[in-house]
mmCIF file of N, CA and C in Angstrom:
data_model
loop_
_atom_site.group_PDB
_atom_site.id
_atom_site.type_symbol
_atom_site.label_atom_id
_atom_site.label_comp_id
_atom_site.label_asym_id
_atom_site.label_seq_id
_atom_site.Cartn_x
_atom_site.Cartn_y
_atom_site.Cartn_z
ATOM 1 N N MET A 1 -40.403 3.904 -8.821
ATOM 2 C CA MET A 1 -39.749 4.992 -8.112
ATOM 3 C C MET A 1 -38.748 4.411 -7.115
ATOM 4 N N MET A 2 -37.583 5.092 -6.998
ATOM 5 C CA MET A 2 -36.513 4.617 -6.141
ATOM 6 C C MET A 2 -36.903 4.746 -4.666
ATOM 7 N N ASP A 3 -36.648 3.638 -3.908
ATOM 8 C CA ASP A 3 -36.889 3.691 -2.463
ATOM 9 C C ASP A 3 -36.045 4.788 -1.838
ATOM 10 N N HIS A 4 -36.482 5.248 -0.690
ATOM 11 C CA HIS A 4 -35.753 6.301 0.008
ATOM 12 C C HIS A 4 -34.421 5.758 0.540
ATOM 13 N N LEU A 5 -33.329 6.338 0.106
ATOM 14 C CA LEU A 5 -32.000 5.960 0.605
ATOM 15 C C LEU A 5 -31.517 7.053 1.539
ATOM 16 N N LYS A 6 -30.786 6.647 2.582
ATOM 17 C CA LYS A 6 -30.293 7.638 3.524
ATOM 18 C C LYS A 6 -28.910 7.238 4.026
ATOM 19 N N ILE A 7 -28.249 8.179 4.655
ATOM 20 C CA ILE A 7 -26.926 7.942 5.226
ATOM 21 C C ILE A 7 -27.022 6.814 6.251
ATOM 22 N N ILE A 8 -26.019 5.930 6.271
ATOM 23 C CA ILE A 8 -25.967 4.833 7.232
ATOM 24 C C ILE A 8 -25.308 5.352 8.506
ATOM 25 N N HIS A 9 -26.015 5.199 9.641
ATOM 26 C CA HIS A 9 -25.528 5.726 10.911
ATOM 27 C C HIS A 9 -25.092 4.668 11.921
ATOM 28 N N ASN A 10 -25.532 3.419 11.752
ATOM 29 C CA ASN A 10 -25.200 2.394 12.741
ATOM 30 C C ASN A 10 -25.123 1.025 12.077
ATOM 31 N N GLU A 11 -24.731 0.030 12.876
ATOM 32 C CA GLU A 11 -24.548 -1.326 12.344
ATOM 33 C C GLU A 11 -25.854 -1.930 11.820
ATOM 34 N N GLU A 12 -26.954 -1.624 12.474
ATOM 35 C CA GLU A 12 -28.244 -2.160 12.028
ATOM 36 C C GLU A 12 -28.567 -1.646 10.606
ATOM 37 N N GLU A 13 -28.395 -0.351 10.396
ATOM 38 C CA GLU A 13 -28.642 0.229 9.072
ATOM 39 C C GLU A 13 -27.624 -0.294 8.047
ATOM 40 N N TYR A 14 -26.390 -0.478 8.496
ATOM 41 C CA TYR A 14 -25.327 -1.010 7.639
ATOM 42 C C TYR A 14 -25.685 -2.425 7.174
ATOM 43 N N ASN A 15 -26.090 -3.278 8.119
ATOM 44 C CA ASN A 15 -26.462 -4.652 7.774
ATOM 45 C C ASN A 15 -27.682 -4.683 6.852
ATOM 46 N N HIS A 16 -28.626 -3.783 7.077
ATOM 47 C CA HIS A 16 -29.798 -3.685 6.203
ATOM 48 C C HIS A 16 -29.368 -3.306 4.777
ATOM 49 N N ALA A 17 -28.459 -2.352 4.668
ATOM 50 C CA ALA A 17 -27.975 -1.921 3.350
ATOM 51 C C ALA A 17 -27.239 -3.063 2.648
ATOM 52 N N LEU A 18 -26.434 -3.830 3.402
ATOM 53 C CA LEU A 18 -25.732 -4.971 2.815
ATOM 54 C C LEU A 18 -26.725 -5.998 2.274
ATOM 55 N N LYS A 19 -27.758 -6.246 3.052
ATOM 56 C CA LYS A 19 -28.790 -7.203 2.635
ATOM 57 C C LYS A 19 -29.497 -6.703 1.367
ATOM 58 N N GLU A 20 -29.758 -5.408 1.333
ATOM 59 C CA GLU A 20 -30.454 -4.828 0.188
ATOM 60 C C GLU A 20 -29.595 -4.851 -1.079
ATOM 61 N N VAL A 21 -28.309 -4.603 -0.941
ATOM 62 C CA VAL A 21 -27.442 -4.554 -2.115
ATOM 63 C C VAL A 21 -27.130 -5.959 -2.638
ATOM 64 N N GLU A 22 -27.280 -6.951 -1.786
ATOM 65 C CA GLU A 22 -26.987 -8.335 -2.146
ATOM 66 C C GLU A 22 -27.739 -8.780 -3.403
ATOM 67 N N GLN A 23 -28.980 -8.371 -3.541
ATOM 68 C CA GLN A 23 -29.797 -8.763 -4.694
ATOM 69 C C GLN A 23 -29.172 -8.318 -6.017
ATOM 70 N N TYR A 24 -28.440 -7.210 -5.987
ATOM 71 C CA TYR A 24 -27.858 -6.684 -7.218
ATOM 72 C C TYR A 24 -26.617 -7.458 -7.656
ATOM 73 N N PHE A 25 -26.042 -8.231 -6.731
ATOM 74 C CA PHE A 25 -24.917 -9.075 -7.118
ATOM 75 C C PHE A 25 -25.417 -10.362 -7.762
ATOM 76 N N ILE A 26 -26.628 -10.741 -7.455
ATOM 77 C CA ILE A 26 -27.245 -11.923 -8.059
ATOM 78 C C ILE A 26 -27.717 -11.581 -9.469
ATOM 79 N N SER A 27 -28.343 -10.417 -9.608
ATOM 80 C CA SER A 27 -28.840 -9.963 -10.901
ATOM 81 C C SER A 27 -28.446 -8.499 -11.065
ATOM 82 N N SER A 28 -27.376 -8.258 -11.808
ATOM 83 C CA SER A 28 -26.841 -6.901 -11.963
ATOM 84 C C SER A 28 -27.802 -5.997 -12.727
ATOM 85 N N PRO A 29 -28.038 -4.807 -12.199
ATOM 86 C CA PRO A 29 -28.895 -3.851 -12.916
ATOM 87 C C PRO A 29 -28.119 -3.173 -14.038
ATOM 88 N N GLU A 30 -28.845 -2.673 -15.005
ATOM 89 C CA GLU A 30 -28.206 -1.950 -16.109
ATOM 90 C C GLU A 30 -27.790 -0.563 -15.652
ATOM 91 N N VAL A 31 -26.631 -0.144 -16.100
ATOM 92 C CA VAL A 31 -26.125 1.193 -15.783
ATOM 93 C C VAL A 31 -27.055 2.236 -16.380
ATOM 94 N N GLY A 32 -27.334 3.279 -15.594
ATOM 95 C CA GLY A 32 -28.170 4.370 -16.079
ATOM 96 C C GLY A 32 -29.652 4.174 -15.844
ATOM 97 N N THR A 33 -30.023 2.989 -15.372
ATOM 98 C CA THR A 33 -31.433 2.764 -15.048
ATOM 99 C C THR A 33 -31.662 3.167 -13.594
ATOM 100 N N GLU A 34 -32.922 3.229 -13.198
ATOM 101 C CA GLU A 34 -33.255 3.571 -11.811
ATOM 102 C C GLU A 34 -32.654 2.541 -10.845
ATOM 103 N N GLU A 35 -32.747 1.261 -11.227
ATOM 104 C CA GLU A 35 -32.163 0.208 -10.385
ATOM 105 C C GLU A 35 -30.632 0.312 -10.363
ATOM 106 N N GLY A 36 -30.038 0.670 -11.495
ATOM 107 C CA GLY A 36 -28.587 0.849 -11.561
ATOM 108 C C GLY A 36 -28.136 1.998 -10.683
ATOM 109 N N ASP A 37 -28.901 3.089 -10.686
ATOM 110 C CA ASP A 37 -28.581 4.240 -9.837
ATOM 111 C C ASP A 37 -28.720 3.880 -8.362
ATOM 112 N N LYS A 38 -29.753 3.106 -8.037
ATOM 113 C CA LYS A 38 -29.960 2.688 -6.645
ATOM 114 C C LYS A 38 -28.791 1.824 -6.184
ATOM 115 N N PHE A 39 -28.351 0.913 -7.025
ATOM 116 C CA PHE A 39 -27.206 0.062 -6.716
ATOM 117 C C PHE A 39 -25.958 0.916 -6.454
ATOM 118 N N ASP A 40 -25.682 1.857 -7.344
ATOM 119 C CA ASP A 40 -24.511 2.731 -7.182
ATOM 120 C C ASP A 40 -24.578 3.524 -5.886
ATOM 121 N N LEU A 41 -25.752 4.052 -5.552
ATOM 122 C CA LEU A 41 -25.913 4.816 -4.313
ATOM 123 C C LEU A 41 -25.738 3.937 -3.083
ATOM 124 N N LEU A 42 -26.289 2.733 -3.107
ATOM 125 C CA LEU A 42 -26.114 1.812 -1.985
ATOM 126 C C LEU A 42 -24.635 1.489 -1.768
ATOM 127 N N ILE A 43 -23.932 1.229 -2.843
ATOM 128 C CA ILE A 43 -22.487 0.938 -2.743
ATOM 129 C C ILE A 43 -21.759 2.133 -2.146
ATOM 130 N N LEU A 44 -22.073 3.323 -2.596
ATOM 131 C CA LEU A 44 -21.446 4.535 -2.080
ATOM 132 C C LEU A 44 -21.730 4.713 -0.589
ATOM 133 N N LEU A 45 -22.963 4.501 -0.177
ATOM 134 C CA LEU A 45 -23.333 4.628 1.232
ATOM 135 C C LEU A 45 -22.606 3.585 2.086
ATOM 136 N N ILE A 46 -22.536 2.372 1.596
ATOM 137 C CA ILE A 46 -21.850 1.293 2.321
ATOM 138 C C ILE A 46 -20.360 1.579 2.436
ATOM 139 N N GLU A 47 -19.729 1.981 1.332
ATOM 140 C CA GLU A 47 -18.294 2.288 1.357
ATOM 141 C C GLU A 47 -17.978 3.442 2.305
ATOM 142 N N THR A 48 -18.826 4.446 2.330
ATOM 143 C CA THR A 48 -18.623 5.591 3.223
ATOM 144 C C THR A 48 -18.690 5.143 4.678
ATOM 145 N N TYR A 49 -19.687 4.334 4.999
ATOM 146 C CA TYR A 49 -19.824 3.843 6.378
ATOM 147 C C TYR A 49 -18.626 2.965 6.753
ATOM 148 N N GLU A 50 -18.221 2.073 5.858
ATOM 149 C CA GLU A 50 -17.102 1.180 6.133
ATOM 150 C C GLU A 50 -15.800 1.939 6.336
ATOM 151 N N SER A 51 -15.576 2.984 5.546
ATOM 152 C CA SER A 51 -14.326 3.731 5.679
ATOM 153 C C SER A 51 -14.223 4.426 7.035
ATOM 154 N N LYS A 52 -15.366 4.775 7.618
ATOM 155 C CA LYS A 52 -15.367 5.428 8.932
ATOM 156 C C LYS A 52 -15.375 4.432 10.087
ATOM 157 N N HIS A 53 -16.096 3.331 9.929
ATOM 158 C CA HIS A 53 -16.317 2.418 11.046
ATOM 159 C C HIS A 53 -15.575 1.088 10.951
ATOM 160 N N HIS A 54 -15.111 0.735 9.783
ATOM 161 C CA HIS A 54 -14.392 -0.526 9.586
ATOM 162 C C HIS A 54 -13.172 -0.296 8.686
ATOM 163 N N PRO A 55 -12.304 0.651 9.052
ATOM 164 C CA PRO A 55 -11.167 0.925 8.161
ATOM 165 C C PRO A 55 -10.209 -0.263 8.075
ATOM 166 N N ILE A 56 -9.646 -0.438 6.917
ATOM 167 C CA ILE A 56 -8.648 -1.479 6.708
ATOM 168 C C ILE A 56 -7.281 -0.825 6.879
ATOM 169 N N GLU A 57 -6.533 -1.329 7.836
ATOM 170 C CA GLU A 57 -5.229 -0.743 8.116
ATOM 171 C C GLU A 57 -4.167 -1.359 7.216
ATOM 172 N N TYR A 58 -3.127 -0.568 6.974
ATOM 173 C CA TYR A 58 -1.995 -1.059 6.202
ATOM 174 C C TYR A 58 -1.261 -2.135 6.993
ATOM 175 N N PRO A 59 -0.667 -3.091 6.285
ATOM 176 C CA PRO A 59 0.217 -4.028 6.990
ATOM 177 C C PRO A 59 1.493 -3.283 7.371
ATOM 178 N N ASP A 60 2.250 -3.843 8.307
ATOM 179 C CA ASP A 60 3.531 -3.203 8.617
ATOM 180 C C ASP A 60 4.452 -3.402 7.407
ATOM 181 N N PRO A 61 5.486 -2.563 7.268
ATOM 182 C CA PRO A 61 6.349 -2.634 6.087
ATOM 183 C C PRO A 61 6.967 -4.011 5.845
ATOM 184 N N VAL A 62 7.420 -4.665 6.914
ATOM 185 C CA VAL A 62 8.071 -5.965 6.747
ATOM 186 C C VAL A 62 7.067 -7.006 6.239
ATOM 187 N N SER A 63 5.867 -7.000 6.784
ATOM 188 C CA SER A 63 4.841 -7.941 6.309
ATOM 189 C C SER A 63 4.509 -7.688 4.838
ATOM 190 N N ALA A 64 4.440 -6.412 4.457
ATOM 191 C CA ALA A 64 4.150 -6.071 3.058
ATOM 192 C C ALA A 64 5.260 -6.565 2.136
ATOM 193 N N ILE A 65 6.500 -6.390 2.556
ATOM 194 C CA ILE A 65 7.642 -6.852 1.741
ATOM 195 C C ILE A 65 7.611 -8.377 1.625
ATOM 196 N N ARG A 66 7.437 -9.054 2.758
ATOM 197 C CA ARG A 66 7.395 -10.526 2.743
ATOM 198 C C ARG A 66 6.247 -11.039 1.864
ATOM 199 N N CYS A 67 5.112 -10.395 1.941
ATOM 200 C CA CYS A 67 3.951 -10.806 1.138
ATOM 201 C C CYS A 67 4.250 -10.684 -0.352
ATOM 202 N N ARG A 68 4.831 -9.552 -0.756
ATOM 203 C CA ARG A 68 5.163 -9.362 -2.176
ATOM 204 C C ARG A 68 6.261 -10.319 -2.625
ATOM 205 N N MET A 69 7.206 -10.590 -1.722
ATOM 206 C CA MET A 69 8.240 -11.567 -2.079
ATOM 207 C C MET A 69 7.605 -12.933 -2.309
ATOM 208 N N ASP A 70 6.659 -13.320 -1.444
ATOM 209 C CA ASP A 70 5.963 -14.595 -1.601
ATOM 210 C C ASP A 70 5.151 -14.611 -2.893
ATOM 211 N N ASP A 71 4.435 -13.514 -3.149
ATOM 212 C CA ASP A 71 3.621 -13.414 -4.363
ATOM 213 C C ASP A 71 4.454 -13.632 -5.618
ATOM 214 N N ARG A 72 5.657 -13.081 -5.591
ATOM 215 C CA ARG A 72 6.523 -13.149 -6.779
ATOM 216 C C ARG A 72 7.547 -14.277 -6.688
ATOM 217 N N ASN A 73 7.431 -15.071 -5.614
ATOM 218 C CA ASN A 73 8.328 -16.205 -5.407
ATOM 219 C C ASN A 73 9.803 -15.780 -5.419
ATOM 220 N N LEU A 74 10.098 -14.689 -4.689
ATOM 221 C CA LEU A 74 11.462 -14.159 -4.620
ATOM 222 C C LEU A 74 12.113 -14.532 -3.303
ATOM 223 N N ASN A 75 13.390 -14.868 -3.349
ATOM 224 C CA ASN A 75 14.142 -15.032 -2.114
ATOM 225 C C ASN A 75 14.961 -13.759 -1.875
ATOM 226 N N GLN A 76 15.660 -13.705 -0.767
ATOM 227 C CA GLN A 76 16.407 -12.489 -0.421
ATOM 228 C C GLN A 76 17.487 -12.159 -1.451
ATOM 229 N N ARG A 77 18.147 -13.175 -1.970
ATOM 230 C CA ARG A 77 19.203 -12.944 -2.972
ATOM 231 C C ARG A 77 18.605 -12.314 -4.235
ATOM 232 N N GLU A 78 17.478 -12.839 -4.683
ATOM 233 C CA GLU A 78 16.823 -12.303 -5.886
ATOM 234 C C GLU A 78 16.340 -10.872 -5.657
ATOM 235 N N LEU A 79 15.788 -10.607 -4.462
ATOM 236 C CA LEU A 79 15.346 -9.246 -4.157
ATOM 237 C C LEU A 79 16.534 -8.301 -4.130
ATOM 238 N N SER A 80 17.648 -8.769 -3.609
ATOM 239 C CA SER A 80 18.873 -7.962 -3.582
ATOM 240 C C SER A 80 19.317 -7.604 -5.005
ATOM 241 N N CYS A 81 19.285 -8.579 -5.890
ATOM 242 C CA CYS A 81 19.687 -8.335 -7.288
ATOM 243 C C CYS A 81 18.748 -7.343 -7.978
ATOM 244 N N LEU A 82 17.442 -7.463 -7.699
ATOM 245 C CA LEU A 82 16.463 -6.579 -8.337
ATOM 246 C C LEU A 82 16.513 -5.149 -7.814
ATOM 247 N N THR A 83 16.845 -4.994 -6.532
ATOM 248 C CA THR A 83 16.791 -3.668 -5.922
ATOM 249 C C THR A 83 18.142 -2.989 -5.777
ATOM 250 N N GLY A 84 19.219 -3.767 -5.786
ATOM 251 C CA GLY A 84 20.542 -3.189 -5.528
ATOM 252 C C GLY A 84 20.803 -2.985 -4.044
ATOM 253 N N ILE A 85 19.921 -3.490 -3.191
ATOM 254 C CA ILE A 85 20.111 -3.433 -1.738
ATOM 255 C C ILE A 85 20.859 -4.702 -1.349
ATOM 256 N N SER A 86 21.880 -4.573 -0.521
ATOM 257 C CA SER A 86 22.671 -5.754 -0.167
ATOM 258 C C SER A 86 21.798 -6.808 0.511
ATOM 259 N N GLU A 87 22.169 -8.042 0.291
ATOM 260 C CA GLU A 87 21.418 -9.160 0.863
ATOM 261 C C GLU A 87 21.423 -9.103 2.395
ATOM 262 N N SER A 88 22.539 -8.651 2.970
ATOM 263 C CA SER A 88 22.615 -8.571 4.437
ATOM 264 C C SER A 88 21.660 -7.507 4.978
ATOM 265 N N LYS A 89 21.530 -6.382 4.269
ATOM 266 C CA LYS A 89 20.581 -5.345 4.709
ATOM 267 C C LYS A 89 19.139 -5.833 4.583
ATOM 268 N N ILE A 90 18.847 -6.544 3.507
ATOM 269 C CA ILE A 90 17.499 -7.092 3.335
ATOM 270 C C ILE A 90 17.195 -8.066 4.469
ATOM 271 N N SER A 91 18.149 -8.900 4.802
ATOM 272 C CA SER A 91 17.966 -9.848 5.897
ATOM 273 C C SER A 91 17.718 -9.117 7.212
ATOM 274 N N GLU A 92 18.479 -8.067 7.468
ATOM 275 C CA GLU A 92 18.295 -7.286 8.701
ATOM 276 C C GLU A 92 16.912 -6.649 8.751
ATOM 277 N N VAL A 93 16.446 -6.127 7.636
ATOM 278 C CA VAL A 93 15.108 -5.522 7.575
ATOM 279 C C VAL A 93 14.040 -6.582 7.836
ATOM 280 N N LEU A 94 14.143 -7.721 7.140
ATOM 281 C CA LEU A 94 13.134 -8.772 7.258
ATOM 282 C C LEU A 94 13.108 -9.420 8.643
ATOM 283 N N ASN A 95 14.201 -9.289 9.380
ATOM 284 C CA ASN A 95 14.269 -9.843 10.734
ATOM 285 C C ASN A 95 14.113 -8.767 11.806
ATOM 286 N N PHE A 96 13.647 -7.584 11.403
ATOM 287 C CA PHE A 96 13.355 -6.470 12.324
ATOM 288 C C PHE A 96 14.596 -5.962 13.078
ATOM 289 N N HIS A 97 15.770 -6.064 12.440
ATOM 290 C CA HIS A 97 16.990 -5.552 13.054
ATOM 291 C C HIS A 97 17.435 -4.218 12.441
ATOM 292 N N ARG A 98 16.803 -3.803 11.343
ATOM 293 C CA ARG A 98 17.161 -2.555 10.665
ATOM 294 C C ARG A 98 15.891 -1.911 10.131
ATOM 295 N N GLY A 99 15.818 -0.597 10.279
ATOM 296 C CA GLY A 99 14.723 0.150 9.684
ATOM 297 C C GLY A 99 14.997 0.401 8.215
ATOM 298 N N LEU A 100 13.974 0.751 7.498
ATOM 299 C CA LEU A 100 14.127 1.060 6.075
ATOM 300 C C LEU A 100 14.630 2.487 5.895
ATOM 301 N N SER A 101 15.638 2.661 5.058
ATOM 302 C CA SER A 101 16.110 4.000 4.705
ATOM 303 C C SER A 101 15.238 4.520 3.567
ATOM 304 N N LEU A 102 15.334 5.802 3.306
ATOM 305 C CA LEU A 102 14.571 6.406 2.221
ATOM 306 C C LEU A 102 14.937 5.762 0.885
ATOM 307 N N ASP A 103 16.209 5.491 0.694
ATOM 308 C CA ASP A 103 16.665 4.852 -0.541
ATOM 309 C C ASP A 103 16.067 3.449 -0.688
ATOM 310 N N MET A 104 16.049 2.685 0.404
ATOM 311 C CA MET A 104 15.455 1.344 0.367
ATOM 312 C C MET A 104 13.965 1.421 0.050
ATOM 313 N N ILE A 105 13.277 2.370 0.690
ATOM 314 C CA ILE A 105 11.842 2.540 0.460
ATOM 315 C C ILE A 105 11.566 2.796 -1.017
ATOM 316 N N ARG A 106 12.344 3.675 -1.614
ATOM 317 C CA ARG A 106 12.150 3.983 -3.037
ATOM 318 C C ARG A 106 12.370 2.755 -3.907
ATOM 319 N N LYS A 107 13.455 2.038 -3.642
ATOM 320 C CA LYS A 107 13.768 0.855 -4.460
ATOM 321 C C LYS A 107 12.730 -0.242 -4.278
ATOM 322 N N LEU A 108 12.345 -0.522 -3.032
ATOM 323 C CA LEU A 108 11.368 -1.576 -2.766
ATOM 324 C C LEU A 108 9.998 -1.215 -3.338
ATOM 325 N N SER A 109 9.636 0.053 -3.239
ATOM 326 C CA SER A 109 8.357 0.500 -3.783
ATOM 327 C C SER A 109 8.319 0.304 -5.294
ATOM 328 N N THR A 110 9.406 0.651 -5.954
ATOM 329 C CA THR A 110 9.481 0.526 -7.410
ATOM 330 C C THR A 110 9.469 -0.933 -7.855
ATOM 331 N N VAL A 111 10.287 -1.750 -7.225
ATOM 332 C CA VAL A 111 10.436 -3.144 -7.647
ATOM 333 C C VAL A 111 9.245 -4.002 -7.231
ATOM 334 N N LEU A 112 8.789 -3.839 -5.987
ATOM 335 C CA LEU A 112 7.717 -4.694 -5.478
ATOM 336 C C LEU A 112 6.327 -4.080 -5.649
ATOM 337 N N LYS A 113 6.274 -2.855 -6.143
ATOM 338 C CA LYS A 113 4.993 -2.157 -6.344
ATOM 339 C C LYS A 113 4.206 -2.047 -5.039
ATOM 340 N N ILE A 114 4.922 -1.697 -3.968
ATOM 341 C CA ILE A 114 4.296 -1.454 -2.666
ATOM 342 C C ILE A 114 4.189 0.057 -2.510
ATOM 343 N N PRO A 115 3.010 0.580 -2.183
ATOM 344 C CA PRO A 115 2.882 2.030 -2.008
ATOM 345 C C PRO A 115 3.840 2.540 -0.921
ATOM 346 N N THR A 116 4.429 3.682 -1.175
ATOM 347 C CA THR A 116 5.355 4.243 -0.179
ATOM 348 C C THR A 116 4.655 4.518 1.146
ATOM 349 N N ASP A 117 3.348 4.795 1.114
ATOM 350 C CA ASP A 117 2.592 5.004 2.358
ATOM 351 C C ASP A 117 2.723 3.808 3.292
ATOM 352 N N VAL A 118 2.807 2.618 2.725
ATOM 353 C CA VAL A 118 2.955 1.404 3.528
ATOM 354 C C VAL A 118 4.378 1.312 4.069
ATOM 355 N N LEU A 119 5.358 1.583 3.211
ATOM 356 C CA LEU A 119 6.761 1.392 3.590
ATOM 357 C C LEU A 119 7.297 2.445 4.562
ATOM 358 N N VAL A 120 6.714 3.621 4.581
ATOM 359 C CA VAL A 120 7.241 4.676 5.466
ATOM 360 C C VAL A 120 6.715 4.559 6.902
ATOM 361 N N GLN A 121 5.777 3.648 7.141
ATOM 362 C CA GLN A 121 5.251 3.489 8.494
ATOM 363 C C GLN A 121 6.352 3.046 9.458
ATOM 364 N N GLU A 122 6.244 3.532 10.675
ATOM 365 C CA GLU A 122 7.180 3.088 11.705
ATOM 366 C C GLU A 122 6.786 1.687 12.147
ATOM 367 N N TYR A 123 7.785 0.922 12.532
ATOM 368 C CA TYR A 123 7.527 -0.413 13.060
ATOM 369 C C TYR A 123 8.614 -0.725 14.077
ATOM 370 N N PRO A 124 8.307 -1.579 15.047
ATOM 371 C CA PRO A 124 9.271 -1.837 16.119
ATOM 372 C C PRO A 124 10.441 -2.695 15.620
ATOM 373 N N LEU A 125 11.618 -2.347 16.073
ATOM 374 C CA LEU A 125 12.822 -3.122 15.759
ATOM 375 C C LEU A 125 13.199 -3.939 16.986
ATOM 376 N N LEU A 126 13.816 -5.096 16.733
ATOM 377 C CA LEU A 126 14.306 -5.906 17.821
ATOM 378 C C LEU A 126 15.657 -5.365 18.264
ATOM 379 N N GLU A 127 15.890 -5.385 19.543
ATOM 380 C CA GLU A 127 17.173 -4.898 20.050
ATOM 381 C C GLU A 127 18.258 -5.918 19.736
ATOM 382 N N ALA A 128 19.456 -5.407 19.455
ATOM 383 C CA ALA A 128 20.597 -6.271 19.162
ATOM 384 C C ALA A 128 20.945 -7.081 20.406
ATOM 385 N N ALA A 129 21.275 -8.346 20.184
ATOM 386 C CA ALA A 129 21.590 -9.230 21.326
ATOM 387 C C ALA A 129 22.993 -9.010 21.822
#
């Protein structure tokens, strides 16, 4: 019979649930079995608690762009060719001197596969010298 599972309310219960679910990563239960159902419920409870108490925030748009450029080994000239955004505008964006326009967001999202939710975030710009 499945042990009593309950909503996780605090860090102590969260850590206990993590410890309990750990065994299933060592020896995976079969889907549809009582142990498999317990594993699925524990994961659901842990994810729910984490989303409320340990949310993962989006990176700022410039960091996301730089990360994808690094992942794909792209330089500014190559990104300009792929997106149709001028190299000077890309440089201004990457150096926090220009905000992203809607057109840039669409192109960067399509080419770099960055969710628009990440790119539309506001971020601080450096003042012109």
